[in-house]
PDB file of C-alpha atoms in Angstrom:
ATOM      1  CA  MET A   1     -46.350-152.879 220.448  1.00 40.00           C
ATOM      2  CA  ILE A   2     -44.451-156.027 221.781  1.00 40.00           C
ATOM      3  CA  GLU A   3     -44.504-157.659 218.470  1.00 42.00           C
ATOM      4  CA  LEU A   4     -42.981-154.522 217.013  1.00 37.00           C
ATOM      5  CA  LYS A   5     -40.208-154.754 219.954  1.00 35.00           C
ATOM      6  CA  ARG A   6     -39.556-158.175 219.195  1.00 37.00           C
ATOM      7  CA  GLY A   7     -39.082-157.750 215.510  1.00 40.00           C
ATOM      8  CA  VAL A   8     -36.650-154.890 216.064  1.00 34.00           C
ATOM      9  CA  ALA A   9     -34.665-157.150 218.427  1.00 38.00           C
ATOM     10  CA  THR A  10     -34.736-159.920 216.250  1.00 37.00           C
ATOM     11  CA  LEU A  11     -33.350-157.716 213.346  1.00 35.00           C
ATOM     12  CA  ALA A  12     -30.574-156.359 215.569  1.00 37.00           C
ATOM     13  CA  VAL A  13     -29.526-159.719 216.422  1.00 34.00           C
ATOM     14  CA  ALA A  14     -29.445-160.836 212.763  1.00 36.00           C
ATOM     15  CA  LEU A  15     -27.548-157.577 211.905  1.00 34.00           C
ATOM     16  CA  ALA A  16     -25.208-158.401 214.631  1.00 36.00           C
ATOM     17  CA  GLY A  17     -24.697-161.912 213.481  1.00 37.00           C
ATOM     18  CA  THR A  18     -23.898-160.654 209.920  1.00 34.00           C
ATOM     19  CA  VAL A  19     -21.224-158.223 211.123  1.00 34.00           C
ATOM     20  CA  ALA A  20     -19.613-160.875 213.290  1.00 34.00           C
ATOM     21  CA  LEU A  21     -19.169-163.342 210.527  1.00 34.00           C
ATOM     22  CA  ALA A  22     -17.593-160.748 208.133  1.00 35.00           C
ATOM     23  CA  SER A  23     -14.044-161.457 207.986  1.00 31.00           C
ATOM     24  CA  PRO A  24     -11.570-158.892 209.977  1.00 34.00           C
ATOM     25  CA  SER A  25      -9.661-157.801 206.911  1.00 34.00           C
ATOM     26  CA  THR A  26     -13.024-157.185 204.889  1.00 33.00           C
ATOM     27  CA  ALA A  27     -14.374-155.057 207.711  1.00 35.00           C
ATOM     28  CA  ALA A  28     -11.074-153.228 208.315  1.00 36.00           C
ATOM     29  CA  ASP A  29     -10.223-152.638 204.617  1.00 37.00           C
ATOM     30  CA  ASN A  30     -13.767-151.168 203.527  1.00 34.00           C
ATOM     31  CA  THR A  31     -12.611-152.239 200.038  1.00 33.00           C
ATOM     32  CA  LEU A  32     -14.558-150.779 197.193  1.00 35.00           C
ATOM     33  CA  TYR A  33     -12.425-150.860 194.127  1.00 35.00           C
ATOM     34  CA  GLU A  34     -12.582-154.193 192.345  1.00 39.00           C
ATOM     35  CA  PRO A  35      -9.262-154.768 189.789  1.00 41.00           C
ATOM     36  CA  THR A  36     -10.380-155.327 186.263  1.00 45.00           C
ATOM     37  CA  HIS A  37      -8.093-158.225 186.348  1.00 46.00           C
ATOM     38  CA  GLY A  38     -10.184-160.346 188.382  1.00 46.00           C
ATOM     39  CA  GLY A  39      -7.928-161.294 191.220  1.00 44.00           C
ATOM     40  CA  PRO A  40      -8.086-160.551 194.857  1.00 40.00           C
ATOM     41  CA  ARG A  41      -9.139-157.169 195.978  1.00 41.00           C
ATOM     42  CA  ALA A  42      -6.363-154.686 196.308  1.00 47.00           C
ATOM     43  CA  ALA A  43      -5.872-152.563 199.577  1.00 48.00           C
ATOM     44  CA  ILE A  44      -7.817-149.435 199.066  1.00 50.00           C
ATOM     45  CA  SER A  45      -8.753-147.921 202.249  1.00 48.00           C
ATOM     46  CA  LEU A  46     -11.784-145.457 202.749  1.00 54.00           C
ATOM     47  CA  ALA A  47     -10.659-144.728 206.484  1.00 53.00           C
ATOM     48  CA  GLU A  48      -9.174-141.710 206.824  1.00 66.00           C
ATOM     49  CA  PRO A  49      -6.507-142.220 209.527  1.00 80.00           C
ATOM     50  CA  ASP A  50      -3.901-139.797 210.151  1.00 90.00           C
ATOM     51  CA  ARG A  51      -0.999-142.117 209.131  1.00 94.00           C
ATOM     52  CA  ALA A  52      -0.773-144.715 206.321  1.00 95.00           C
ATOM     53  CA  THR A  53       1.894-146.930 204.785  1.00 96.00           C
ATOM     54  CA  ILE A  54       1.118-147.441 201.114  1.00 97.00           C
ATOM     55  CA  THR A  55       2.957-150.458 199.625  1.00 97.00           C
ATOM     56  CA  GLU A  56       3.115-151.486 196.331  1.00 96.00           C
ATOM     57  CA  GLY A  57      -0.164-151.664 194.253  1.00 97.00           C
ATOM     58  CA  GLN A  58      -2.036-150.054 197.101  1.00 97.00           C
ATOM     59  CA  VAL A  59      -4.050-146.748 197.152  1.00 97.00           C
ATOM     60  CA  LYS A  60      -5.086-145.126 200.804  1.00 97.00           C
ATOM     61  CA  GLU A  61      -6.210-141.925 202.364  1.00 96.00           C
ATOM     62  CA  VAL A  62      -5.009-139.938 205.275  1.00 96.00           C
ATOM     63  CA  SER A  63      -7.225-137.117 207.168  1.00 95.00           C
ATOM     64  CA  PRO A  64      -5.706-133.637 207.070  1.00 95.00           C
ATOM     65  CA  GLY A  65      -2.660-133.070 208.486  1.00 94.00           C
ATOM     66  CA  GLY A  66      -1.924-136.655 208.215  1.00 95.00           C
ATOM     67  CA  VAL A  67       1.304-138.728 206.786  1.00 97.00           C
ATOM     68  CA  ILE A  68       1.711-141.019 204.179  1.00 97.00           C
ATOM     69  CA  THR A  69       4.661-143.586 204.109  1.00 97.00           C
ATOM     70  CA  TYR A  70       5.983-145.186 200.733  1.00 97.00           C
ATOM     71  CA  PRO A  71       8.492-147.692 201.726  1.00 96.00           C
ATOM     72  CA  SER A  72      11.186-148.992 199.729  1.00 93.00           C
ATOM     73  CA  VAL A  73      10.588-147.056 196.438  1.00 95.00           C
ATOM     74  CA  THR A  74      12.997-148.532 193.958  1.00 93.00           C
ATOM     75  CA  SER A  75      11.281-148.983 190.501  1.00 94.00           C
ATOM     76  CA  CYS A  76       8.204-147.534 191.428  1.00 96.00           C
ATOM     77  CA  LEU A  77       6.338-144.368 191.253  1.00 97.00           C
ATOM     78  CA  THR A  78       4.087-142.965 193.937  1.00 98.00           C
ATOM     79  CA  VAL A  79       1.326-140.494 193.299  1.00 98.00           C
ATOM     80  CA  THR A  80       0.197-138.185 196.149  1.00 98.00           C
ATOM     81  CA  VAL A  81      -2.988-136.175 195.477  1.00 98.00           C
ATOM     82  CA  ARG A  82      -3.076-133.184 197.832  1.00 98.00           C
ATOM     83  CA  LEU A  83      -6.875-132.165 198.774  1.00 97.00           C
ATOM     84  CA  ARG A  84      -8.097-128.687 199.502  1.00 96.00           C
ATOM     85  CA  ASP A  85      -8.943-129.609 202.994  1.00 96.00           C
ATOM     86  CA  GLY A  86      -5.548-130.716 203.618  1.00 96.00           C
ATOM     87  CA  GLY A  87      -6.215-134.522 203.441  1.00 96.00           C
ATOM     88  CA  LEU A  88      -3.855-136.999 201.186  1.00 97.00           C
ATOM     89  CA  VAL A  89      -4.756-139.891 198.756  1.00 97.00           C
ATOM     90  CA  GLY A  90      -1.989-141.771 197.748  1.00 98.00           C
ATOM     91  CA  ALA A  91      -0.790-144.548 195.610  1.00 98.00           C
ATOM     92  CA  HIS A  92       2.189-146.602 195.154  1.00 98.00           C
ATOM     93  CA  ALA A  93       2.361-147.806 191.546  1.00 97.00           C
ATOM     94  CA  SER A  94       4.714-151.057 190.755  1.00 96.00           C
ATOM     95  CA  LEU A  95       6.374-151.689 187.263  1.00 94.00           C
ATOM     96  CA  PHE A  96       5.128-155.208 187.938  1.00 94.00           C
ATOM     97  CA  GLN A  97       2.223-156.268 189.659  1.00 93.00           C
ATOM     98  CA  VAL A  98       2.320-157.410 193.223  1.00 93.00           C
ATOM     99  CA  ALA A  99       0.318-160.367 194.032  1.00 93.00           C
ATOM    100  CA  GLY A 100      -3.058-159.340 195.035  1.00 94.00           C
ATOM    101  CA  GLU A 101      -2.619-155.713 194.470  1.00 96.00           C
ATOM    102  CA  LEU A 102      -3.319-153.350 191.665  1.00 97.00           C
ATOM    103  CA  ARG A 103      -1.590-153.197 188.512  1.00 97.00           C
ATOM    104  CA  SER A 104      -0.085-149.835 187.178  1.00 97.00           C
ATOM    105  CA  ASP A 105      -3.072-149.116 184.911  1.00 97.00           C
ATOM    106  CA  GLU A 106      -5.310-149.871 187.744  1.00 97.00           C
ATOM    107  CA  ILE A 107      -3.945-146.926 189.639  1.00 97.00           C
ATOM    108  CA  PRO A 108      -5.733-143.982 188.187  1.00 97.00           C
ATOM    109  CA  ALA A 109      -9.196-145.111 188.341  1.00 97.00           C
ATOM    110  CA  ALA A 110      -8.714-146.357 192.056  1.00 97.00           C
ATOM    111  CA  LEU A 111      -7.095-142.887 192.903  1.00 97.00           C
ATOM    112  CA  LYS A 112      -9.847-141.183 190.830  1.00 97.00           C
ATOM    113  CA  HIS A 113     -12.512-143.116 192.894  1.00 96.00           C
ATOM    114  CA  LEU A 114     -10.970-142.381 196.155  1.00 95.00           C
ATOM    115  CA  ILE A 115     -11.009-138.618 195.399  1.00 96.00           C
ATOM    116  CA  GLY A 116     -14.335-138.530 194.342  1.00 95.00           C
ATOM    117  CA  ASN A 117     -15.582-134.932 193.583  1.00 94.00           C
ATOM    118  CA  ARG A 118     -13.385-133.447 196.221  1.00 96.00           C
ATOM    119  CA  PRO A 119     -11.238-130.311 195.233  1.00 97.00           C
ATOM    120  CA  VAL A 120      -7.458-131.101 194.292  1.00 97.00           C
ATOM    121  CA  THR A 121      -4.773-128.486 194.824  1.00 98.00           C
ATOM    122  CA  ALA A 122      -1.789-130.630 193.568  1.00 98.00           C
ATOM    123  CA  VAL A 123      -0.674-134.074 192.338  1.00 98.00           C
ATOM    124  CA  GLN A 124       2.982-135.135 192.906  1.00 98.00           C
ATOM    125  CA  VAL A 125       4.217-137.956 191.026  1.00 98.00           C
ATOM    126  CA  LYS A 126       7.707-139.075 192.551  1.00 98.00           C
ATOM    127  CA  GLY A 127      10.115-141.922 191.973  1.00 97.00           C
ATOM    128  CA  ALA A 128      11.920-143.953 189.458  1.00 96.00           C
ATOM    129  CA  VAL A 129      10.893-141.736 186.563  1.00 97.00           C
ATOM    130  CA  GLY A 130      13.556-142.912 183.983  1.00 96.00           C
ATOM    131  CA  ALA A 131      12.150-146.745 184.559  1.00 96.00           C
ATOM    132  CA  TRP A 132       8.498-145.506 183.503  1.00 97.00           C
ATOM    133  CA  HIS A 133       6.900-145.347 180.287  1.00 97.00           C
ATOM    134  CA  PRO A 134       3.795-142.940 180.371  1.00 97.00           C
ATOM    135  CA  SER A 135       1.636-145.715 178.750  1.00 97.00           C
ATOM    136  CA  TYR A 136       2.144-147.909 181.846  1.00 97.00           C
ATOM    137  CA  PHE A 137      -0.822-146.191 183.329  1.00 97.00           C
ATOM    138  CA  VAL A 138      -3.046-147.126 180.521  1.00 96.00           C
ATOM    139  CA  LYS A 139      -1.774-150.511 179.850  1.00 96.00           C
ATOM    140  CA  ALA A 140       0.226-152.409 182.570  1.00 96.00           C
ATOM    141  CA  ILE A 141       3.420-154.546 181.513  1.00 94.00           C
ATOM    142  CA  GLU A 142       1.676-157.550 182.473  1.00 92.00           C
ATOM    143  CA  SER A 143      -1.418-156.982 180.143  1.00 93.00           C
ATOM    144  CA  TYR A 144       0.564-157.469 176.950  1.00 94.00           C
ATOM    145  CA  GLY A 145       0.475-160.951 175.230  1.00 92.00           C
ATOM    146  CA  GLU A 146       3.222-163.081 174.357  1.00 91.00           C
ATOM    147  CA  GLU A 147       3.445-161.821 170.914  1.00 93.00           C
ATOM    148  CA  GLU A 148       3.182-158.208 171.898  1.00 93.00           C
ATOM    149  CA  GLN A 149       6.186-156.180 172.994  1.00 93.00           C
ATOM    150  CA  PRO A 150       5.683-153.669 175.676  1.00 93.00           C
ATOM    151  CA  PRO A 151       7.085-150.059 175.239  1.00 95.00           C
ATOM    152  CA  TYR A 152      10.140-149.386 177.322  1.00 94.00           C
ATOM    153  CA  PRO A 153      11.516-145.951 178.149  1.00 94.00           C
ATOM    154  CA  ALA A 154      14.198-144.605 175.839  1.00 94.00           C
ATOM    155  CA  ARG A 155      14.928-141.711 178.241  1.00 95.00           C
ATOM    156  CA  PRO A 156      13.196-140.241 181.383  1.00 96.00           C
ATOM    157  CA  ASP A 157       9.892-138.727 180.312  1.00 97.00           C
ATOM    158  CA  PRO A 158       8.517-136.427 183.296  1.00 98.00           C
ATOM    159  CA  GLU A 159       6.198-134.608 181.031  1.00 98.00           C
ATOM    160  CA  GLY A 160       4.672-137.685 179.367  1.00 98.00           C
ATOM    161  CA  LEU A 161       4.207-138.974 183.090  1.00 98.00           C
ATOM    162  CA  ALA A 162       2.472-135.790 184.140  1.00 98.00           C
ATOM    163  CA  ASP A 163       0.140-135.954 181.140  1.00 98.00           C
ATOM    164  CA  ALA A 164      -0.850-139.459 181.738  1.00 98.00           C
ATOM    165  CA  VAL A 165      -1.454-138.938 185.301  1.00 98.00           C
ATOM    166  CA  SER A 166      -3.412-135.839 184.494  1.00 98.00           C
ATOM    167  CA  GLN A 167      -5.513-137.658 181.992  1.00 97.00           C
ATOM    168  CA  GLY A 168      -5.943-140.845 184.063  1.00 97.00           C
ATOM    169  CA  LEU A 169      -7.106-138.833 186.870  1.00 97.00           C
ATOM    170  CA  GLU A 170      -9.323-136.146 184.750  1.00 97.00           C
ATOM    171  CA  LEU A 171      -7.382-133.222 186.674  1.00 97.00           C
ATOM    172  CA  PRO A 172      -5.674-130.241 184.802  1.00 97.00           C
ATOM    173  CA  ARG A 173      -2.259-130.775 183.952  1.00 97.00           C
ATOM    174  CA  SER A 174      -0.993-127.654 185.638  1.00 97.00           C
ATOM    175  CA  LEU A 175      -1.810-129.599 188.982  1.00 98.00           C
ATOM    176  CA  VAL A 176       0.753-132.493 188.252  1.00 98.00           C
ATOM    177  CA  THR A 177       4.364-132.375 189.158  1.00 98.00           C
ATOM    178  CA  VAL A 178       7.035-135.099 188.294  1.00 98.00           C
ATOM    179  CA  GLU A 179      10.214-135.538 190.388  1.00 97.00           C
ATOM    180  CA  ASP A 180      12.841-138.226 189.927  1.00 96.00           C
ATOM    181  CA  VAL A 181      14.069-139.265 193.342  1.00 93.00           C
ATOM    182  CA  PRO A 182      16.818-141.610 194.614  1.00 82.00           C
ATOM    183  CA  ASP A 183      15.531-145.256 196.063  1.00 89.00           C
ATOM    184  CA  GLY A 184      14.243-145.437 199.629  1.00 90.00           C
ATOM    185  CA  ASP A 185      11.369-144.468 201.666  1.00 92.00           C
ATOM    186  CA  GLN A 186       9.325-141.685 200.584  1.00 94.00           C
ATOM    187  CA  ILE A 187       7.184-139.256 203.159  1.00 92.00           C
ATOM    188  CA  ALA A 188       4.359-137.011 202.133  1.00 95.00           C
ATOM    189  CA  GLY A 189       2.668-134.921 204.578  1.00 91.00           C
TER     190      GLY A 189
END
């Protein structure tokens, strides 16, 4: 019995040492999604606080009744997924990748991963609709080679954006709305 207690104590000390050696940012982020471009991990939160600020290239979640702030939305699009339980999962998609964060073509998979199998009641896409081609959710501007020309929007295409988000999240198109909003902070709650 004494040997068993020693073994358990040794294991507990080893685990405590491992946790203490983990970087604070890794422990705090609980990051799961690895971007496909092989760069640093993007901020994807599995914690469910009641408030979150989501900057360009990030995906986070807030608990039921929570509030998401998307700061300085200028040429970006935000995607807010409303869950049946009242929680929100949000993403701040940038036209051009912010270092260490997700590209626009990685946003749908990251959102889908964080949503999991939970029921969704609505998906709201808001921001600079006229600056976005729907294909940016499939292939980011940075993904084009020197010889390739990325598509540029000839006019605002809210229907195309709604279709692209619907397909990327594998959710019914009827759940997705798109709204062109002026520059500035956006609040979802």
